[in-house]
PDB file of C-alpha atoms and ligand atoms in Angstrom:
ATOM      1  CA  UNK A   1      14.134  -0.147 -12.592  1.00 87.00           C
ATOM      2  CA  UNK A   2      10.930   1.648 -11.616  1.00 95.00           C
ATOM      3  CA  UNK A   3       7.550   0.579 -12.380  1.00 98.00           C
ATOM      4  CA  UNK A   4       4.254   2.018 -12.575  1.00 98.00           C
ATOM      5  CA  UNK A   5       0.667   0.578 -11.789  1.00 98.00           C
ATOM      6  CA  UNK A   6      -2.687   1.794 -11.385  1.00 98.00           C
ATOM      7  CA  UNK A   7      -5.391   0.297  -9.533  1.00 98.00           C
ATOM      8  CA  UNK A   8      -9.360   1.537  -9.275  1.00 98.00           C
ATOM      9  CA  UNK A   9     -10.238   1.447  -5.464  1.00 98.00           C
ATOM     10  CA  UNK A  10     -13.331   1.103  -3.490  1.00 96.00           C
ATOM     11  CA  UNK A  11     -14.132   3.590  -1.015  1.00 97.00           C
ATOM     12  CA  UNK A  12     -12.252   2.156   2.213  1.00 96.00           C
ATOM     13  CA  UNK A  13     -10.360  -0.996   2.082  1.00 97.00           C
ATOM     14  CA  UNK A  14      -6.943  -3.060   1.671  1.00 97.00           C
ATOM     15  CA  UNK A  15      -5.941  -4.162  -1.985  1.00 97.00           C
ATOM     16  CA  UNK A  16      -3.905  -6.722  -2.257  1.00 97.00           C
ATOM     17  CA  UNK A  17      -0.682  -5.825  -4.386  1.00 98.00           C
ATOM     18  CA  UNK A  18       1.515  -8.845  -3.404  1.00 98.00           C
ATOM     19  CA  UNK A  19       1.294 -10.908  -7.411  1.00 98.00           C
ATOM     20  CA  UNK A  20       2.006  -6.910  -8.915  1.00 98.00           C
ATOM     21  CA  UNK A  21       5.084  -6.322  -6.846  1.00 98.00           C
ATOM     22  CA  UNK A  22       6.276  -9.806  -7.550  1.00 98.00           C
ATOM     23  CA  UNK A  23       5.617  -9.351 -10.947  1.00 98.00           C
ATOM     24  CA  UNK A  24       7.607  -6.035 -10.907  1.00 98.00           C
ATOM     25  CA  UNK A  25      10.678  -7.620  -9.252  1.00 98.00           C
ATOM     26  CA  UNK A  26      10.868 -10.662 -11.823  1.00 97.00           C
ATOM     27  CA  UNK A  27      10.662  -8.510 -14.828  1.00 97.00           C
ATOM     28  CA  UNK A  28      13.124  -6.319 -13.250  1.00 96.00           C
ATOM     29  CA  UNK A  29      15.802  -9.054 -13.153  1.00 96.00           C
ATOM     30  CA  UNK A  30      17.030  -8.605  -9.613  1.00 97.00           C
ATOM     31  CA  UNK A  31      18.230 -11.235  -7.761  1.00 97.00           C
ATOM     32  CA  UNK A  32      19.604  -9.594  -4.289  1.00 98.00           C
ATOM     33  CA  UNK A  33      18.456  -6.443  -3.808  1.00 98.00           C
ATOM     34  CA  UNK A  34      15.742  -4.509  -2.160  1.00 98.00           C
ATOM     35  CA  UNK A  35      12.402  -3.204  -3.320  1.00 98.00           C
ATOM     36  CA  UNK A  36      10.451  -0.092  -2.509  1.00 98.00           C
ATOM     37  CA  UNK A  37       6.803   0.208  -2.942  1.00 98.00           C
ATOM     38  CA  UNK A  38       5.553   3.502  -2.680  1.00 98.00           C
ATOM     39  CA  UNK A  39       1.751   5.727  -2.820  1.00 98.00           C
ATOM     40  CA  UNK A  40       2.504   8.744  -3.950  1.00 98.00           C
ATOM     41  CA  UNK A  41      -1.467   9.994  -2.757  1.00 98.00           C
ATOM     42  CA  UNK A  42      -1.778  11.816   0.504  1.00 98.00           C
ATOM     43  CA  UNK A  43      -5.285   9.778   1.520  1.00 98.00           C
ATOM     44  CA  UNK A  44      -3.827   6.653   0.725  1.00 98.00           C
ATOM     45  CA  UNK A  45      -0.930   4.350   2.100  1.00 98.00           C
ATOM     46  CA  UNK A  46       1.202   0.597   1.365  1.00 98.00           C
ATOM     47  CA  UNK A  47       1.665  -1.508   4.338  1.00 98.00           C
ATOM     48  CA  UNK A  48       2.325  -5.172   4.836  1.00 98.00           C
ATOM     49  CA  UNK A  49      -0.209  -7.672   7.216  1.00 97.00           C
ATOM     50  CA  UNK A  50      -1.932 -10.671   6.984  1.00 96.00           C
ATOM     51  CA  UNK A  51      -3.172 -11.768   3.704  1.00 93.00           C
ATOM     52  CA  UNK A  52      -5.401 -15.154   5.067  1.00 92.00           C
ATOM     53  CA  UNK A  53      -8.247 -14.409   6.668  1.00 93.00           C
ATOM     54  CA  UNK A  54      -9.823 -11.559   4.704  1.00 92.00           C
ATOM     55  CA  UNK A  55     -11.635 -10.525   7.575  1.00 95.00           C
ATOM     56  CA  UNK A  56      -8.387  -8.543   8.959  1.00 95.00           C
ATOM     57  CA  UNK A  57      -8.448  -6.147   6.390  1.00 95.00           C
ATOM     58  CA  UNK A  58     -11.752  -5.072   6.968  1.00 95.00           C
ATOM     59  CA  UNK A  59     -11.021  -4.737  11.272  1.00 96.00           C
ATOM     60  CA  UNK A  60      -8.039  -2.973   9.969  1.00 96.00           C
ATOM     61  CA  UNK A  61      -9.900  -0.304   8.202  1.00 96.00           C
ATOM     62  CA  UNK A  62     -12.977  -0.583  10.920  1.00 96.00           C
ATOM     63  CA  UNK A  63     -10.055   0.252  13.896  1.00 96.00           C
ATOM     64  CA  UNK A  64      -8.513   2.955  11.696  1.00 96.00           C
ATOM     65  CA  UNK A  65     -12.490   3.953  11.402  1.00 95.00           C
ATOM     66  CA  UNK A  66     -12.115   3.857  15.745  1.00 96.00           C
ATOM     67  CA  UNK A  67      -9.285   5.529  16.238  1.00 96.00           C
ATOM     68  CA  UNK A  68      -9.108   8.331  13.814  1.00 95.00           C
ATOM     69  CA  UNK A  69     -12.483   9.500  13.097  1.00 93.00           C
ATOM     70  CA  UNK A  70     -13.847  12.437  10.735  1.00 89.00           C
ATOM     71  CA  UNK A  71     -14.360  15.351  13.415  1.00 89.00           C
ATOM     72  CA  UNK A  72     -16.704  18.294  12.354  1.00 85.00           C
ATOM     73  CA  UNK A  73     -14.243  20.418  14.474  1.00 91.00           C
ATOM     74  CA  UNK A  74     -11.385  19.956  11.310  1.00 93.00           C
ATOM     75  CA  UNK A  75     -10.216  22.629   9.415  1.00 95.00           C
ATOM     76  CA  UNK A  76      -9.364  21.271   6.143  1.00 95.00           C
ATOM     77  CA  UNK A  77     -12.258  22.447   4.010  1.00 92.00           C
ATOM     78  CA  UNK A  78     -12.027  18.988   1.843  1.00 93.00           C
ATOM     79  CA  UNK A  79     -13.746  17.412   4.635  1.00 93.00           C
ATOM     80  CA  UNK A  80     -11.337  14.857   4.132  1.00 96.00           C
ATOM     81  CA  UNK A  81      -8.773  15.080   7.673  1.00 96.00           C
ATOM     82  CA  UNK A  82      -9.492  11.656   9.152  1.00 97.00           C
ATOM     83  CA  UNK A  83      -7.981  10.204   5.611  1.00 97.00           C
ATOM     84  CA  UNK A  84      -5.076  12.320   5.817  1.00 97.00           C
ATOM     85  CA  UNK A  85      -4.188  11.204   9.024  1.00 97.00           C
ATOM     86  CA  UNK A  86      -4.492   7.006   8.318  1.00 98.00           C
ATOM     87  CA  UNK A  87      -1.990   8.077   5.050  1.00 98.00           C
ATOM     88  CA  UNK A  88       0.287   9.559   7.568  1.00 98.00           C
ATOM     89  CA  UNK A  89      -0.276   6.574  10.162  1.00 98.00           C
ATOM     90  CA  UNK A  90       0.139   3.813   8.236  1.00 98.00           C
ATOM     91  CA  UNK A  91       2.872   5.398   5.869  1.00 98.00           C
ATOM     92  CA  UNK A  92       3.344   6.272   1.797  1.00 98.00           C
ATOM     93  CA  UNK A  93       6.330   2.898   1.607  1.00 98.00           C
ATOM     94  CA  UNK A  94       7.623  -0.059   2.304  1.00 98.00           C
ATOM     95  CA  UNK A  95      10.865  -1.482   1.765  1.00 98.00           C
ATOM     96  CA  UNK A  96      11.101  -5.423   1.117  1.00 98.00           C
ATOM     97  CA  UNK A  97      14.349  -7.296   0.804  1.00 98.00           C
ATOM     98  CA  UNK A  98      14.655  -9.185  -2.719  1.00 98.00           C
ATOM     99  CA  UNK A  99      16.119 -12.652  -2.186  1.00 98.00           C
ATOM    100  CA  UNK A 100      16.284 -15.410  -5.035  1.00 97.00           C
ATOM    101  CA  UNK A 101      13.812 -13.303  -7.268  1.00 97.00           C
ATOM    102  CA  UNK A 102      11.159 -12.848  -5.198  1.00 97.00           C
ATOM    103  CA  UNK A 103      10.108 -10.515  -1.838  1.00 98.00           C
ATOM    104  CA  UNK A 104      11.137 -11.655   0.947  1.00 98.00           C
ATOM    105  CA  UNK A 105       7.794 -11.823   2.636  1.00 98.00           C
ATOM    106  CA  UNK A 106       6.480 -13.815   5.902  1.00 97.00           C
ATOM    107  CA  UNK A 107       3.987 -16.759   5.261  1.00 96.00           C
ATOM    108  CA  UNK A 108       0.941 -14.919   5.666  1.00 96.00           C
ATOM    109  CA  UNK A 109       2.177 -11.658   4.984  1.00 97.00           C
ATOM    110  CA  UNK A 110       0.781  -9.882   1.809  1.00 97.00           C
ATOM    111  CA  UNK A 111       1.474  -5.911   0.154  1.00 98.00           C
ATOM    112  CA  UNK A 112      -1.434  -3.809   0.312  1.00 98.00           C
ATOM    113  CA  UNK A 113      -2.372  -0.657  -1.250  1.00 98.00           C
ATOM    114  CA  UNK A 114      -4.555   0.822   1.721  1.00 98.00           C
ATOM    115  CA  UNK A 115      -7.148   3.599  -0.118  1.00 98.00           C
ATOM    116  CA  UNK A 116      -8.920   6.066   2.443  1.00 98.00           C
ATOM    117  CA  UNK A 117     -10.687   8.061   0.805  1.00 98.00           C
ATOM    118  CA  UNK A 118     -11.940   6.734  -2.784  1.00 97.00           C
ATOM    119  CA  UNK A 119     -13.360   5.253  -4.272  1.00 98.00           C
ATOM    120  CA  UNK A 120     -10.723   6.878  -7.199  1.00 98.00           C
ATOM    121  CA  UNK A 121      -8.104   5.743  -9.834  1.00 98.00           C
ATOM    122  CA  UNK A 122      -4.450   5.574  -7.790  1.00 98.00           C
ATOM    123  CA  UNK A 123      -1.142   4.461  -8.856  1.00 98.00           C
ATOM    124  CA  UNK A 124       1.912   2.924  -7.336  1.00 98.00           C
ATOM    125  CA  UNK A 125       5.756   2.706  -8.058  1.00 98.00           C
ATOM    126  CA  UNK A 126       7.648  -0.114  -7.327  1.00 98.00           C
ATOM    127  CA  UNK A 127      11.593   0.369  -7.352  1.00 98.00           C
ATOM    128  CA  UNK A 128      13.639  -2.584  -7.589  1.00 98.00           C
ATOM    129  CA  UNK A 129      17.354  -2.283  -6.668  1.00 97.00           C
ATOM    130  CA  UNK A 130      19.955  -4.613  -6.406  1.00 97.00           C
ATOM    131  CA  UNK A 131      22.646  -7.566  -7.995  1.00 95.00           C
ATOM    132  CA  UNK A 132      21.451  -8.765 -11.142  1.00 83.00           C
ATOM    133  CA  UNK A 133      20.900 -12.623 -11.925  1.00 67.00           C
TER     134      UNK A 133
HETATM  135 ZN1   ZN B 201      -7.887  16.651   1.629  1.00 61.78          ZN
END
């Protein structure tokens, strides 16, 4: 089953996606399977990290700031390179395994929709394979 959300994002920053890909693997009725979350935006990413402190999502986007900066020596006349480059870096998936229902996710792991260059209305898919219940 594949399902489609949309989210409004702020201009940099982590969104937390965890209770929507949850909710998309319940409704889907898999019980073993895997999951794929995936961004299909070329400034934007998914990736897993910590979802307790709150203060690691913004270091995340403050060392993505750091290591991948806007240059005035890019080409690509959108002005918009350094964002390009995080989407690449952090990646447009991630696969979670499906156990008993639910993602099979560390304890302070959480799914986040990373956005790089917004803010902007994006979307998601979330494809749910696997043995029904
Ligand atoms: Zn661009």
């Amino acid at each position: 089953m594949l399902f489609n959300f949309q989210l409004s994002t702020p201009k940099e920053g982590l969104v937390d996606i965890t209770a929507e890909v949850t909710e998309a693997i319940s409704e889907s009725g898999v019980n073993e399977g895997i999951c794929v979350v995936f961004c299909p935006h070329t400034t934007a990413a998914i990736t897993i990290n910590e979802n307790a402190d709150p203060d690691v999502k913004t270091d995340f986007i403050a060392g993505f700031d750091k290591s991948f900066p806007e240059r005035a020596a890019f080409r690509h006349a959108e002005g918009n390179s350094d964002a390009h480059i995080k989407s690449s870096a952090v990646g447009a998936s991630e696969t979670i395994i499906v156990t008993a229902g639910r993602p099979l996710l560390g304890t302070w792991q959480g799914v986040y929709f990373c956005e790089f260059d917004g803010p902007r209305n994006r979307k998601f898919y979330v494809k749910v394979i696997g043995d029904w219940k």
